[in-house]
Amino acid sequence: MTLRAQEDAIFPGAIGAVRHDWSRGEIRHLFALPFPDLMFQAQTVHRANFDPAEVQVSTLLSIKTGGCPEDCAYCPQSAKYDTGVKAEKLMSLDKVLAEAQAAKEAGASRFCMGAAWREPKDRDLDKVCAMIEGVRAIGLETCVTLGMLTGQQAKRLKASGLDYYNHNLDTSPEFYGEIITTRTYQERLDTLAHVRDAGIHVCCGGIVGMGESADDRAGMIHALATLPVHPESVPINLLVKVEGTPLSDGVRQTAIDPMDFVRTIAVARVTMPRSMVRLSAGREDMTDELQALCFLAGANSIFYGPKLLTTPNPAADRDRQLMDRLGLRAMPV
Ligand code: SAM
Ligand code: DTB
Ligand code: SF4
């Protein structure tokens, strides 16, 4: 199958051309547009492909917390930083399924399980496969994020029925080395290729607010929008500054203008018209008004429930109020 045919099968019925040949200059230009012009483009593209009142709702669970050997400077789960997150063992199947059931009852359509691993051991992968089977049986879509994968591991996950694999590029290729030294950008691209080749939907995005430049934000979107097939899901995280990490408030001043965050969402929407763009980490500290701008910019997915992996997310009732206030509905599975 050609890539385009593969993409048409992935995004059936979608309207509008999908381009993979974005230049960095074109993306810089989108970022530099007057805000109303950028928002108009984003709304136009969004409405051509989605119902703008629908938001996909996912719930996150950390199935293996802390003690990670990687040095991602943003991450509270790295063993290299003293953040107060304790290393735990892989959660039991029963506990995971009880959490998935609760997420289903609260209205989530997808259940995302995260593990603080550099890469899964095959023995652990068997356990995660059982979790995927159990969560699917509850009637939820499944997503896992377990670190780097081999092609063989991706195939095993696919065989267990996995719908999505999350693996982020995180930032631009140029800024990446300032943030992570224990794995390369290319290794991330390799894992994404294994996931794609196995026929699993790709969830891939990044983080904004780590001290990167405007050009790095353009570089990150460029890297995502020029992947051979766009990720079906693009999480845009606003850095959650955790004490003890090299990116905590006291160590590096990395305040970002919230409008630049909205612009990042809008440029993701314009350049990846058929992808779900997730307003991901960082909502706890956002006003309803800022989140409303993000939805206007084309975000159409959120994490729902009081916790992300280790840090807080808005309480479910605050999100229900927000959705009611904006007339938004949860997207059915
Ligand atoms: N260990 C696996 C990995 O790195 O691929 C999976 C879990 S990892 C926590 C998943 C993603 O969460 C990271 O790639 C990063 O984009 C995001 N993340 C982690 N800490 C964050 C923070 N403090 N603020 C915003 N996003 C964060
Ligand atoms: C993604 O891009 N964001 C989520 C999910 N993928 C796994 C994780 C956000 C983590 C925020 C920090 C924490 O709670 O530990
Ligand atoms: Fe480990 Fe993932 Fe955190 Fe990096 S982001 S330290 S790989 S858990």
GROMACS .gro file of C-alpha atoms and ligand atoms in nm, residues 68 70 72 74-75 77-78 116-117 183, ligand 3:
model
   18
   68CYS     CA    1   1.360   0.550   3.534
   70GLU     CA    2   1.675   0.808   3.153
   72CYS     CA    3   1.476   1.362   3.055
   74TYR     CA    4   1.142   1.761   3.257
   75CYS     CA    5   1.055   1.429   3.414
   77GLN     CA    6   1.015   0.994   3.724
   78SER     CA    7   1.384   1.000   3.634
  116ALA     CA    8   0.876   0.479   3.351
  117TRP     CA    9   1.102   0.255   3.146
  183ARG     CA   10   1.871   0.845   2.404
  336SF4    FE1   11   1.189   0.794   3.190
  336SF4    FE2   12   0.996   0.853   3.017
  336SF4    FE3   13   1.047   1.012   3.228
  336SF4    FE4   14   1.220   1.004   3.028
  336SF4     S1   15   1.007   1.075   3.018
  336SF4     S2   16   1.272   0.994   3.249
  336SF4     S3   17   1.205   0.790   2.968
  336SF4     S4   18   0.971   0.805   3.236
   0.00000   0.00000   0.00000
